[in-house]
Amino acid sequence: MLVVVISGCARAPRASDGDANIYLPDDRPLHATAPVDMLRCTDRATIPALDNVTNAIWSPDSSAVAMSRIAVIPSHTTITGYEEQLRITVYYLGTGRVQEIGQGSRPQWSGSGAYLSYWRDDGLLYVNLGGTIAGTIEASSPEVRWNGDELYYWYADEIRVWRNGVAQPIAHVDPDLIPRYPRDDSYFSADAKRFTIARYSLDGTTERYVGVTATGEMRKLEDPDTTFTEWGPQGETLLVRSNAKLALIEPNGLEESAAISTLDGTVHGWTADGRLLVGTVSATVPGGNVFDRISVWDPVDEQDKAIATLPNLFGNRSFSPDGRWFTGVSRTGLYETQLELYRCGVASGQGLDLRADPASRSRLGRIESASRRFIRPVAGAVSQFLQGNHTGVDMAAPYGSIIVAADDGVIDAAGWVQVGGRRVCVQHAEGFESCYYHTSAALVSIGDHVARGQPIALIGMTGATTGPHVHWEVKENGRIVDPLAH
């Protein structure tokens, strides 16, 4: 049994008395000895107010978090008079410094942490080095992967690598299988040695391929029921899931699978060392107000399950690479959110007592007393409002992000529709129905009762899309209404 001196995050010291905006996670010893559990993440750190974060990416050494944040700016072209723009922010844990990079999304760190790449609305990929632009890259897909300080990306039928300011092709793929973003999507494995391509059709079929980066050669994934694939955070482990089954496929072809009905829940995640978590996430209202116990899926020894104790945050939930931190977002209002950082490795009996937590109660009170009923269903930015022939609100978020029910209700539809792709619909009280389109995987079934903020699906690109997002549509007694007005 491992016994160590643990530290707490109940109050974080400021970097200097003269700067009220800089906070450091508190690692002062509590002088208590007890068995620690690195999957017990129950000690919330006091950090700067980092609002409306859509995704957060850890640096390889766990010393910094790069994130996309929503900024509201005036607009003469939207019916609301404003639009939501994504901007890149970096928070450095060691110094408490917050660095604003500028407009952009999809941040990714290089292996050394020296470079930070991100995508801008001008359709170019930017590489930041020490606060300056070290490279501007024309890529045909925003999804990239670093291996060390080499950046792998797509340009038409070529897989290219950027290193030290110079780009060169390393492989070509079959011209008939070029990933044409956003009609198709493609992702590199954690080590960039392999990749997946998903080719979506409006008839509901999807062709999926797994390829080798060095050669561009691909083989087809033959399971027609697959709705979602995702690379693990280390190496080349591929998660493949359908509505009924979950499987992990290793590079050597070894596959371990299980029926989802036999698992503890439908929401998945990854530990820092690449093990798969599968379980139930409590309703995310406000988020960070309940600790969930989620099992590590071990297909070899199902009797000896490790358990992760995690806050019910939503959005881009992830561990830091060193396993010491867990992050996601909580709600501060119906639509507003903030980044939360929880320390892991907390001994039993230590950490935050949520029953006495005034921050959780205050956030919940603001949400429950709001004049409108619907919460924002995803930690993402509005990319299109209900306007003209557009019948809902589009919210862009990273592929695989959790979509939650905007209010209490019963699942009354789940499946494929033309244009909208895979959808999940919830029947609410007083004649309201909300539907969520373009999803990749449903987490619920028809007839399920769901709570406000309960996970119901994952962000995808099915149907006719302009990238990973959810089309959020609300009807009142069969008539389309603006969800942001109710």
Tab-separated table of C-alpha atoms in Angstrom:
chain	number	residue	atom	x	y	z
A	1	MET	CA	0.000	0.000	0.000
A	2	LEU	CA	1.376	3.394	-1.016
A	3	VAL	CA	1.308	6.037	1.712
A	4	VAL	CA	2.387	9.578	0.936
A	5	VAL	CA	1.988	13.104	2.208
A	6	ILE	CA	-0.825	14.645	0.160
A	7	SER	CA	-1.550	18.244	-0.719
A	8	GLY	CA	-4.725	20.257	-1.014
A	9	CYS	CA	-6.316	22.841	-3.267
A	10	ALA	CA	-8.869	24.359	-0.969
A	11	ARG	CA	-7.205	27.754	-1.332
A	12	ALA	CA	-4.612	28.760	-3.892
A	13	PRO	CA	-1.952	31.373	-3.186
A	14	ARG	CA	-1.539	34.238	-5.607
A	15	ALA	CA	1.719	34.613	-7.466
A	16	SER	CA	2.148	38.065	-5.970
A	17	ASP	CA	0.145	40.268	-3.671
A	18	GLY	CA	0.055	42.966	-6.333
A	19	ASP	CA	-1.664	40.880	-9.012
A	20	ALA	CA	-5.169	39.771	-8.107
A	21	ASN	CA	-5.653	37.921	-11.404
A	22	ILE	CA	-2.896	35.317	-11.061
A	23	TYR	CA	-3.603	32.092	-9.173
A	24	LEU	CA	-1.502	29.004	-8.715
A	25	PRO	CA	-2.914	25.576	-7.910
A	26	ASP	CA	-2.160	24.945	-4.256
A	27	ASP	CA	0.252	22.096	-3.574
A	28	ARG	CA	0.950	22.884	0.078
A	29	PRO	CA	1.137	19.717	2.237
A	30	LEU	CA	-1.813	18.933	4.508
A	31	HIS	CA	0.369	16.858	6.836
A	32	ALA	CA	-1.995	13.910	6.533
A	33	THR	CA	-0.895	10.420	5.633
A	34	ALA	CA	-3.323	8.037	3.957
A	35	PRO	CA	-3.455	5.697	0.968
A	36	VAL	CA	-3.720	7.760	-2.202
A	37	ASP	CA	-5.647	6.920	-5.343
A	38	MET	CA	-4.449	8.565	-8.565
A	39	LEU	CA	-7.929	8.094	-10.054
A	40	ARG	CA	-9.565	9.947	-7.180
A	41	CYS	CA	-9.859	13.549	-8.423
A	42	THR	CA	-11.810	15.355	-5.720
A	43	ASP	CA	-9.746	18.426	-4.787
A	44	ARG	CA	-10.776	21.538	-6.748
A	45	ALA	CA	-8.036	24.090	-7.433
A	46	THR	CA	-8.581	27.818	-7.308
A	47	ILE	CA	-7.552	29.122	-10.702
A	48	PRO	CA	-8.256	32.301	-12.711
A	49	ALA	CA	-11.771	32.775	-14.065
A	50	LEU	CA	-11.401	31.143	-17.476
A	51	ASP	CA	-14.886	31.445	-18.906
A	52	ASN	CA	-16.704	29.676	-21.737
A	53	VAL	CA	-14.020	27.134	-22.604
A	54	THR	CA	-14.916	24.759	-25.448
A	55	ASN	CA	-11.882	22.503	-25.218
A	56	ALA	CA	-8.705	22.310	-23.158
A	57	ILE	CA	-5.483	20.584	-24.234
A	58	TRP	CA	-2.675	19.789	-21.792
A	59	SER	CA	0.967	20.412	-22.601
A	60	PRO	CA	3.020	17.171	-22.618
A	61	ASP	CA	4.691	18.014	-19.300
A	62	SER	CA	1.336	18.954	-17.681
A	63	SER	CA	2.609	22.457	-16.913
A	64	ALA	CA	0.112	24.361	-19.072
A	65	VAL	CA	-3.370	24.153	-20.544
A	66	ALA	CA	-4.174	25.601	-23.983
A	67	MET	CA	-7.855	26.223	-24.582
A	68	SER	CA	-10.400	27.623	-27.002
A	69	ARG	CA	-12.722	30.169	-25.386
A	70	ILE	CA	-15.864	31.851	-26.656
A	71	ALA	CA	-15.713	35.620	-27.137
A	72	VAL	CA	-18.950	37.476	-27.919
A	73	ILE	CA	-18.451	40.159	-30.584
A	74	PRO	CA	-20.895	42.537	-32.348
A	75	SER	CA	-22.251	41.411	-35.732
A	76	HIS	CA	-24.360	43.087	-38.401
A	77	THR	CA	-25.174	39.796	-40.133
A	78	THR	CA	-26.815	37.777	-37.339
A	79	ILE	CA	-30.358	38.148	-36.107
A	80	THR	CA	-29.052	38.500	-32.552
A	81	GLY	CA	-26.656	41.370	-33.298
A	82	TYR	CA	-23.707	39.343	-32.019
A	83	GLU	CA	-21.718	36.258	-32.866
A	84	GLU	CA	-19.490	33.898	-30.909
A	85	GLN	CA	-15.828	33.741	-31.905
A	86	LEU	CA	-13.256	31.269	-30.598
A	87	ARG	CA	-9.969	32.564	-29.201
A	88	ILE	CA	-6.899	30.723	-27.851
A	89	THR	CA	-5.802	31.168	-24.247
A	90	VAL	CA	-2.954	29.423	-22.387
A	91	TYR	CA	-2.868	29.013	-18.608
A	92	TYR	CA	0.505	28.168	-17.011
A	93	LEU	CA	0.072	26.281	-13.736
A	94	GLY	CA	3.542	26.988	-12.382
A	95	THR	CA	3.316	30.784	-12.566
A	96	GLY	CA	-0.428	31.365	-12.718
A	97	ARG	CA	0.061	33.374	-15.916
A	98	VAL	CA	-2.739	33.633	-18.474
A	99	GLN	CA	-1.573	34.277	-22.048
A	100	GLU	CA	-3.968	35.389	-24.796
A	101	ILE	CA	-2.905	34.117	-28.243
A	102	GLY	CA	-5.743	35.483	-30.385
A	103	GLN	CA	-8.463	34.144	-32.660
A	104	GLY	CA	-8.296	30.404	-33.219
A	105	SER	CA	-9.464	26.916	-32.280
A	106	ARG	CA	-8.248	23.311	-32.058
A	107	PRO	CA	-5.002	23.977	-30.141
A	108	GLN	CA	-2.400	21.190	-30.130
A	109	TRP	CA	0.982	21.056	-28.340
A	110	SER	CA	4.141	19.630	-29.852
A	111	GLY	CA	5.897	16.797	-28.025
A	112	SER	CA	8.423	19.123	-26.397
A	113	GLY	CA	5.771	21.710	-25.555
A	114	ALA	CA	7.741	24.368	-27.433
A	115	TYR	CA	5.215	24.698	-30.268
A	116	LEU	CA	1.466	25.287	-30.132
A	117	SER	CA	-0.529	24.850	-33.328
A	118	TYR	CA	-4.076	26.072	-33.888
A	119	TRP	CA	-6.602	26.682	-36.651
A	120	ARG	CA	-7.932	30.109	-37.655
A	121	ASP	CA	-11.058	31.189	-39.501
A	122	ASP	CA	-8.928	32.145	-42.531
A	123	GLY	CA	-8.511	28.422	-43.201
A	124	LEU	CA	-4.821	28.287	-42.275
A	125	LEU	CA	-2.953	26.370	-39.614
A	126	TYR	CA	-0.693	28.488	-37.377
A	127	VAL	CA	2.287	27.381	-35.313
A	128	ASN	CA	3.156	29.495	-32.273
A	129	LEU	CA	6.610	29.466	-30.682
A	130	GLY	CA	7.201	31.561	-27.575
A	131	GLY	CA	4.422	33.992	-28.439
A	132	THR	CA	5.434	34.479	-32.084
A	133	ILE	CA	4.236	32.851	-35.313
A	134	ALA	CA	6.805	30.249	-36.357
A	135	GLY	CA	4.816	28.855	-39.258
A	136	THR	CA	1.696	29.335	-41.378
A	137	ILE	CA	0.536	26.143	-43.051
A	138	GLU	CA	-2.029	25.487	-45.762
A	139	ALA	CA	-3.823	22.299	-44.800
A	140	SER	CA	-6.952	20.640	-46.172
A	141	SER	CA	-8.167	19.463	-42.738
A	142	PRO	CA	-7.911	21.154	-39.326
A	143	GLU	CA	-7.191	17.835	-37.578
A	144	VAL	CA	-3.437	17.455	-37.045
A	145	ARG	CA	-1.063	15.557	-34.755
A	146	TRP	CA	2.381	16.266	-33.340
A	147	ASN	CA	4.985	13.544	-32.893
A	148	GLY	CA	7.806	15.220	-31.038
A	149	ASP	CA	8.254	18.560	-32.792
A	150	GLU	CA	7.074	17.183	-36.134
A	151	LEU	CA	3.569	18.174	-37.196
A	152	TYR	CA	1.580	15.746	-39.358
A	153	TYR	CA	-1.309	17.091	-41.442
A	154	TRP	CA	-3.313	16.610	-44.654
A	155	TYR	CA	-3.012	18.477	-47.924
A	156	ALA	CA	-5.397	16.923	-50.495
A	157	ASP	CA	-4.102	13.377	-51.158
A	158	GLU	CA	-0.821	13.990	-49.332
A	159	ILE	CA	0.178	13.362	-45.736
A	160	ARG	CA	2.723	16.040	-44.965
A	161	VAL	CA	5.069	16.754	-42.073
A	162	TRP	CA	6.199	20.182	-40.894
A	163	ARG	CA	9.470	20.455	-38.995
A	164	ASN	CA	11.596	23.513	-38.210
A	165	GLY	CA	9.581	25.673	-40.579
A	166	VAL	CA	9.852	23.304	-43.543
A	167	ALA	CA	6.987	21.138	-44.872
A	168	GLN	CA	7.328	18.098	-47.094
A	169	PRO	CA	5.071	15.221	-48.201
A	170	ILE	CA	5.774	11.774	-46.774
A	171	ALA	CA	2.955	9.707	-48.312
A	172	HIS	CA	0.065	9.762	-50.763
A	173	VAL	CA	-3.299	8.066	-50.356
A	174	ASP	CA	-5.574	6.531	-52.969
A	175	PRO	CA	-7.155	9.454	-54.909
A	176	ASP	CA	-10.563	7.825	-54.425
A	177	LEU	CA	-10.126	7.952	-50.633
A	178	ILE	CA	-8.908	11.521	-50.132
A	179	PRO	CA	-10.493	12.908	-46.937
A	180	ARG	CA	-12.541	15.891	-48.134
A	181	TYR	CA	-13.191	17.933	-45.012
A	182	PRO	CA	-15.882	18.648	-43.828
A	183	ARG	CA	-17.736	15.994	-45.825
A	184	ASP	CA	-15.269	13.446	-44.452
A	185	ASP	CA	-13.076	13.516	-41.387
A	186	SER	CA	-9.671	12.090	-40.481
A	187	TYR	CA	-7.646	11.712	-37.291
A	188	PHE	CA	-4.085	10.645	-36.532
A	189	SER	CA	-3.242	8.297	-33.665
A	190	ALA	CA	-1.508	9.681	-30.580
A	191	ASP	CA	1.926	8.840	-32.011
A	192	ALA	CA	0.893	9.948	-35.549
A	193	LYS	CA	1.889	6.552	-36.972
A	194	ARG	CA	-1.623	5.616	-38.056
A	195	PHE	CA	-4.806	7.411	-39.059
A	196	THR	CA	-8.526	6.927	-39.586
A	197	ILE	CA	-10.745	8.291	-42.342
A	198	ALA	CA	-14.549	8.352	-42.120
A	199	ARG	CA	-16.511	9.009	-45.322
A	200	TYR	CA	-20.119	9.985	-44.582
A	201	SER	CA	-23.013	9.593	-47.034
A	202	LEU	CA	-26.416	11.254	-46.896
A	203	ASP	CA	-28.112	7.844	-47.047
A	204	GLY	CA	-26.792	7.071	-43.567
A	205	THR	CA	-23.912	4.803	-44.537
A	206	THR	CA	-20.328	5.489	-43.509
A	207	GLU	CA	-17.129	3.976	-44.855
A	208	ARG	CA	-14.286	3.838	-42.341
A	209	TYR	CA	-10.620	3.184	-43.028
A	210	VAL	CA	-7.488	2.720	-40.927
A	211	GLY	CA	-4.201	3.697	-42.548
A	212	VAL	CA	-0.442	3.782	-42.003
A	213	THR	CA	0.991	7.301	-42.035
A	214	ALA	CA	4.386	6.377	-43.475
A	215	THR	CA	2.910	4.733	-46.581
A	216	GLY	CA	-0.653	6.012	-46.922
A	217	GLU	CA	-1.907	2.434	-47.253
A	218	MET	CA	-5.383	1.794	-45.835
A	219	ARG	CA	-7.681	-1.062	-44.933
A	220	LYS	CA	-11.431	-0.853	-44.474
A	221	LEU	CA	-13.132	-1.337	-41.119
A	222	GLU	CA	-15.799	-3.855	-42.021
A	223	ASP	CA	-18.255	-3.462	-39.131
A	224	PRO	CA	-21.255	-1.620	-40.687
A	225	ASP	CA	-22.763	-0.829	-37.274
A	226	THR	CA	-19.827	1.346	-36.156
A	227	THR	CA	-20.900	4.907	-35.355
A	228	PHE	CA	-17.820	6.264	-33.574
A	229	THR	CA	-14.050	5.773	-33.599
A	230	GLU	CA	-11.432	7.492	-31.456
A	231	TRP	CA	-7.699	7.058	-30.848
A	232	GLY	CA	-6.504	6.590	-27.290
A	233	PRO	CA	-4.249	9.226	-25.659
A	234	GLN	CA	-1.160	7.039	-26.066
A	235	GLY	CA	0.179	4.883	-28.874
A	236	GLU	CA	-2.152	3.398	-31.475
A	237	THR	CA	-5.099	1.929	-29.560
A	238	LEU	CA	-8.357	2.536	-31.457
A	239	LEU	CA	-11.750	2.686	-29.764
A	240	VAL	CA	-14.605	1.504	-31.978
A	241	ARG	CA	-18.157	1.759	-30.720
A	242	SER	CA	-21.660	1.159	-32.052
A	243	ASN	CA	-24.983	1.599	-30.332
A	244	ALA	CA	-24.650	-1.918	-28.927
A	245	LYS	CA	-20.941	-2.715	-28.664
A	246	LEU	CA	-17.629	-1.211	-27.604
A	247	ALA	CA	-14.235	-2.519	-28.751
A	248	LEU	CA	-10.541	-1.691	-28.403
A	249	ILE	CA	-8.319	-2.638	-31.340
A	250	GLU	CA	-4.531	-2.786	-30.957
A	251	PRO	CA	-2.020	-2.238	-33.823
A	252	ASN	CA	-1.447	-5.998	-34.097
A	253	GLY	CA	-5.167	-6.504	-34.764
A	254	LEU	CA	-5.987	-7.875	-31.311
A	255	GLU	CA	-9.530	-6.840	-30.392
A	256	GLU	CA	-11.285	-6.836	-27.037
A	257	SER	CA	-15.011	-6.056	-27.058
A	258	ALA	CA	-18.075	-5.985	-24.838
A	259	ALA	CA	-21.774	-5.309	-25.178
A	260	ILE	CA	-22.516	-1.822	-23.844
A	261	SER	CA	-25.484	-3.280	-21.961
A	262	THR	CA	-23.022	-5.214	-19.779
A	263	LEU	CA	-21.035	-2.104	-18.777
A	264	ASP	CA	-21.715	0.379	-15.979
A	265	GLY	CA	-22.855	3.138	-18.328
A	266	THR	CA	-22.518	4.609	-21.813
A	267	VAL	CA	-20.144	7.572	-21.352
A	268	HIS	CA	-16.487	6.822	-22.040
A	269	GLY	CA	-13.207	8.585	-21.317
A	270	TRP	CA	-9.508	7.801	-20.954
A	271	THR	CA	-7.109	7.663	-18.045
A	272	ALA	CA	-3.749	9.410	-18.378
A	273	ASP	CA	-2.030	6.079	-19.078
A	274	GLY	CA	-4.458	5.120	-21.841
A	275	ARG	CA	-6.971	2.880	-20.088
A	276	LEU	CA	-10.628	3.229	-21.032
A	277	LEU	CA	-13.208	4.533	-18.574
A	278	VAL	CA	-16.857	3.598	-19.103
A	279	GLY	CA	-19.703	4.617	-16.839
A	280	THR	CA	-22.414	7.117	-16.014
A	281	VAL	CA	-21.933	10.881	-15.715
A	282	SER	CA	-24.475	12.589	-13.486
A	283	ALA	CA	-26.543	15.457	-14.852
A	284	THR	CA	-24.140	18.331	-15.509
A	285	VAL	CA	-26.173	21.031	-13.737
A	286	PRO	CA	-24.243	22.978	-12.729
A	287	GLY	CA	-21.303	20.566	-13.041
A	288	GLY	CA	-18.661	19.902	-10.433
A	289	ASN	CA	-21.434	19.412	-7.881
A	290	VAL	CA	-21.382	15.593	-7.808
A	291	PHE	CA	-18.565	13.049	-7.811
A	292	ASP	CA	-19.202	10.102	-10.118
A	293	ARG	CA	-17.588	6.687	-9.741
A	294	ILE	CA	-16.624	5.416	-13.195
A	295	SER	CA	-15.063	2.024	-13.860
A	296	VAL	CA	-11.892	1.354	-15.800
A	297	TRP	CA	-12.886	-1.207	-18.411
A	298	ASP	CA	-10.607	-4.206	-18.127
A	299	PRO	CA	-11.707	-6.910	-20.587
A	300	VAL	CA	-9.023	-9.293	-19.267
A	301	ASP	CA	-10.028	-9.217	-15.599
A	302	GLU	CA	-13.602	-7.991	-15.260
A	303	GLN	CA	-13.675	-8.866	-11.566
A	304	ASP	CA	-10.830	-6.506	-10.622
A	305	LYS	CA	-12.074	-3.085	-11.716
A	306	ALA	CA	-10.329	0.134	-10.859
A	307	ILE	CA	-12.696	3.015	-10.137
A	308	ALA	CA	-12.176	6.678	-11.037
A	309	THR	CA	-13.869	9.243	-8.797
A	310	LEU	CA	-14.458	12.296	-10.973
A	311	PRO	CA	-16.553	15.482	-10.841
A	312	ASN	CA	-19.552	15.600	-13.205
A	313	LEU	CA	-17.965	18.189	-15.480
A	314	PHE	CA	-18.801	18.258	-19.177
A	315	GLY	CA	-17.203	19.465	-22.393
A	316	ASN	CA	-13.663	18.268	-23.051
A	317	ARG	CA	-13.097	16.080	-19.939
A	318	SER	CA	-9.485	14.947	-19.657
A	319	PHE	CA	-6.609	13.993	-17.396
A	320	SER	CA	-3.263	15.752	-17.570
A	321	PRO	CA	-0.520	13.527	-19.078
A	322	ASP	CA	1.048	13.004	-15.636
A	323	GLY	CA	-2.326	12.000	-14.176
A	324	ARG	CA	-2.218	14.683	-11.456
A	325	TRP	CA	-5.106	16.800	-12.757
A	326	PHE	CA	-8.573	16.353	-14.225
A	327	THR	CA	-10.324	19.124	-16.117
A	328	GLY	CA	-13.608	20.012	-17.786
A	329	VAL	CA	-16.156	22.812	-17.474
A	330	SER	CA	-18.982	23.614	-15.087
A	331	ARG	CA	-21.906	25.961	-15.606
A	332	THR	CA	-22.113	29.438	-14.149
A	333	GLY	CA	-25.454	30.092	-15.877
A	334	LEU	CA	-27.808	28.643	-18.491
A	335	TYR	CA	-25.251	29.218	-21.249
A	336	GLU	CA	-22.090	30.374	-19.463
A	337	THR	CA	-19.381	27.993	-18.263
A	338	GLN	CA	-15.970	28.089	-16.615
A	339	LEU	CA	-12.932	25.839	-16.629
A	340	GLU	CA	-12.495	23.630	-13.570
A	341	LEU	CA	-9.276	21.961	-12.452
A	342	TYR	CA	-9.332	19.093	-9.938
A	343	ARG	CA	-6.271	17.541	-8.367
A	344	CYS	CA	-6.014	13.740	-8.527
A	345	GLY	CA	-4.259	11.344	-6.170
A	346	VAL	CA	-6.448	12.423	-3.261
A	347	ALA	CA	-6.587	10.173	-0.245
A	348	SER	CA	-9.898	8.849	1.007
A	349	GLY	CA	-11.507	11.348	3.351
A	350	GLN	CA	-9.663	14.287	1.782
A	351	GLY	CA	-10.747	16.685	-0.945
A	352	LEU	CA	-13.795	18.863	-1.465
A	353	ASP	CA	-16.993	18.275	0.511
A	354	LEU	CA	-19.608	19.028	-2.142
A	355	ARG	CA	-22.441	18.982	0.381
A	356	ALA	CA	-20.971	22.110	1.969
A	357	ASP	CA	-19.609	23.728	-1.183
A	358	PRO	CA	-21.025	27.265	-1.537
A	359	ALA	CA	-19.755	27.666	-5.124
A	360	SER	CA	-21.807	24.698	-6.355
A	361	ARG	CA	-24.917	25.877	-4.527
A	362	SER	CA	-24.531	29.416	-5.845
A	363	ARG	CA	-24.168	28.273	-9.462
A	364	LEU	CA	-27.143	25.943	-9.153
A	365	GLY	CA	-29.232	28.733	-7.636
A	366	ARG	CA	-28.511	31.052	-10.575
A	367	ILE	CA	-29.473	28.356	-13.060
A	368	GLU	CA	-32.676	27.343	-11.282
A	369	SER	CA	-33.833	30.963	-10.860
A	370	ALA	CA	-33.239	31.942	-14.510
A	371	SER	CA	-36.319	33.084	-16.445
A	372	ARG	CA	-35.595	30.735	-19.356
A	373	ARG	CA	-35.666	26.952	-19.122
A	374	PHE	CA	-33.136	25.517	-21.591
A	375	ILE	CA	-29.440	25.160	-20.820
A	376	ARG	CA	-26.723	25.176	-23.478
A	377	PRO	CA	-26.499	21.512	-24.521
A	378	VAL	CA	-22.789	21.451	-25.359
A	379	ALA	CA	-19.614	23.296	-24.390
A	380	GLY	CA	-19.330	24.893	-27.824
A	381	ALA	CA	-19.672	28.176	-29.692
A	382	VAL	CA	-22.734	29.178	-31.699
A	383	SER	CA	-21.768	29.022	-35.369
A	384	GLN	CA	-25.237	29.726	-36.781
A	385	PHE	CA	-28.421	31.071	-35.208
A	386	LEU	CA	-32.059	30.324	-36.028
A	387	GLN	CA	-32.289	32.618	-39.017
A	388	GLY	CA	-33.944	32.448	-42.446
A	389	ASN	CA	-34.276	28.816	-43.534
A	390	HIS	CA	-32.022	27.575	-40.730
A	391	THR	CA	-34.345	25.859	-38.265
A	392	GLY	CA	-32.148	25.651	-35.187
A	393	VAL	CA	-28.967	26.780	-33.478
A	394	ASP	CA	-25.639	25.251	-34.518
A	395	MET	CA	-22.972	24.864	-31.846
A	396	ALA	CA	-19.466	23.794	-32.846
A	397	ALA	CA	-17.517	21.576	-30.452
A	398	PRO	CA	-14.716	18.993	-30.663
A	399	TYR	CA	-15.663	15.640	-32.160
A	400	GLY	CA	-16.794	13.247	-29.429
A	401	SER	CA	-17.759	15.974	-26.933
A	402	ILE	CA	-20.722	15.248	-24.688
A	403	ILE	CA	-24.158	16.604	-25.702
A	404	VAL	CA	-26.623	16.928	-22.820
A	405	ALA	CA	-30.402	17.302	-22.608
A	406	ALA	CA	-31.408	20.964	-22.463
A	407	ASP	CA	-34.216	20.133	-20.007
A	408	ASP	CA	-35.911	17.195	-18.270
A	409	GLY	CA	-37.876	14.830	-20.474
A	410	VAL	CA	-38.255	11.464	-22.185
A	411	ILE	CA	-36.302	10.266	-25.233
A	412	ASP	CA	-38.832	10.030	-28.079
A	413	ALA	CA	-36.536	9.578	-31.094
A	414	ALA	CA	-33.051	8.219	-31.739
A	415	GLY	CA	-31.721	7.279	-35.158
A	416	TRP	CA	-30.979	8.439	-38.690
A	417	VAL	CA	-32.756	11.169	-40.669
A	418	GLN	CA	-31.891	12.760	-44.003
A	419	VAL	CA	-29.618	15.831	-43.837
A	420	GLY	CA	-29.644	15.855	-40.036
A	421	GLY	CA	-27.806	12.557	-39.725
A	422	ARG	CA	-27.974	10.722	-36.427
A	423	ARG	CA	-30.288	12.508	-34.016
A	424	VAL	CA	-31.590	12.221	-30.464
A	425	CYS	CA	-34.865	13.946	-29.478
A	426	VAL	CA	-36.313	14.667	-26.027
A	427	GLN	CA	-40.012	15.300	-25.311
A	428	HIS	CA	-40.360	17.910	-22.566
A	429	ALA	CA	-43.324	19.156	-20.555
A	430	GLU	CA	-45.733	21.794	-21.881
A	431	GLY	CA	-45.516	20.642	-25.499
A	432	PHE	CA	-41.792	21.276	-26.042
A	433	GLU	CA	-39.471	18.915	-27.896
A	434	SER	CA	-35.725	19.375	-28.418
A	435	CYS	CA	-33.706	17.496	-31.042
A	436	TYR	CA	-29.936	17.196	-31.443
A	437	TYR	CA	-28.637	16.398	-34.941
A	438	HIS	CA	-25.322	15.287	-36.553
A	439	THR	CA	-24.385	13.170	-33.519
A	440	SER	CA	-21.888	10.319	-33.725
A	441	ALA	CA	-23.157	8.080	-30.935
A	442	ALA	CA	-26.332	7.959	-28.879
A	443	LEU	CA	-25.912	7.468	-25.126
A	444	VAL	CA	-29.636	6.847	-24.487
A	445	SER	CA	-32.543	4.845	-25.926
A	446	ILE	CA	-36.153	5.641	-26.772
A	447	GLY	CA	-38.262	5.700	-23.609
A	448	ASP	CA	-35.409	6.712	-21.284
A	449	HIS	CA	-36.194	9.465	-18.788
A	450	VAL	CA	-33.432	12.067	-18.745
A	451	ALA	CA	-32.643	14.947	-16.424
A	452	ARG	CA	-31.675	18.467	-17.394
A	453	GLY	CA	-27.983	18.322	-18.238
A	454	GLN	CA	-27.797	14.520	-18.579
A	455	PRO	CA	-25.448	13.226	-21.331
A	456	ILE	CA	-27.501	11.912	-24.270
A	457	ALA	CA	-25.123	11.808	-27.288
A	458	LEU	CA	-21.675	12.656	-28.649
A	459	ILE	CA	-20.760	15.375	-31.147
A	460	GLY	CA	-20.280	14.035	-34.659
A	461	MET	CA	-20.356	14.856	-38.374
A	462	THR	CA	-23.211	12.711	-39.689
A	463	GLY	CA	-25.589	14.126	-42.265
A	464	ALA	CA	-24.802	17.408	-44.040
A	465	THR	CA	-22.313	19.280	-41.847
A	466	THR	CA	-19.715	22.025	-41.965
A	467	GLY	CA	-17.581	20.374	-39.308
A	468	PRO	CA	-18.210	18.737	-35.917
A	469	HIS	CA	-21.215	20.435	-34.310
A	470	VAL	CA	-24.729	19.884	-33.019
A	471	HIS	CA	-27.807	21.327	-34.709
A	472	TRP	CA	-30.066	22.112	-31.732
A	473	GLU	CA	-33.708	22.386	-32.752
A	474	VAL	CA	-36.710	23.058	-30.490
A	475	LYS	CA	-40.424	22.785	-31.271
A	476	GLU	CA	-43.361	24.004	-29.219
A	477	ASN	CA	-46.505	21.998	-30.074
A	478	GLY	CA	-44.936	21.104	-33.404
A	479	ARG	CA	-43.850	24.659	-34.318
A	480	ILE	CA	-40.168	25.613	-34.636
A	481	VAL	CA	-39.115	28.106	-31.947
A	482	ASP	CA	-35.786	29.684	-30.991
A	483	PRO	CA	-34.223	27.603	-28.181
A	484	LEU	CA	-32.224	30.615	-27.023
A	485	ALA	CA	-35.497	32.460	-26.279
A	486	HIS	CA	-37.027	29.751	-24.087
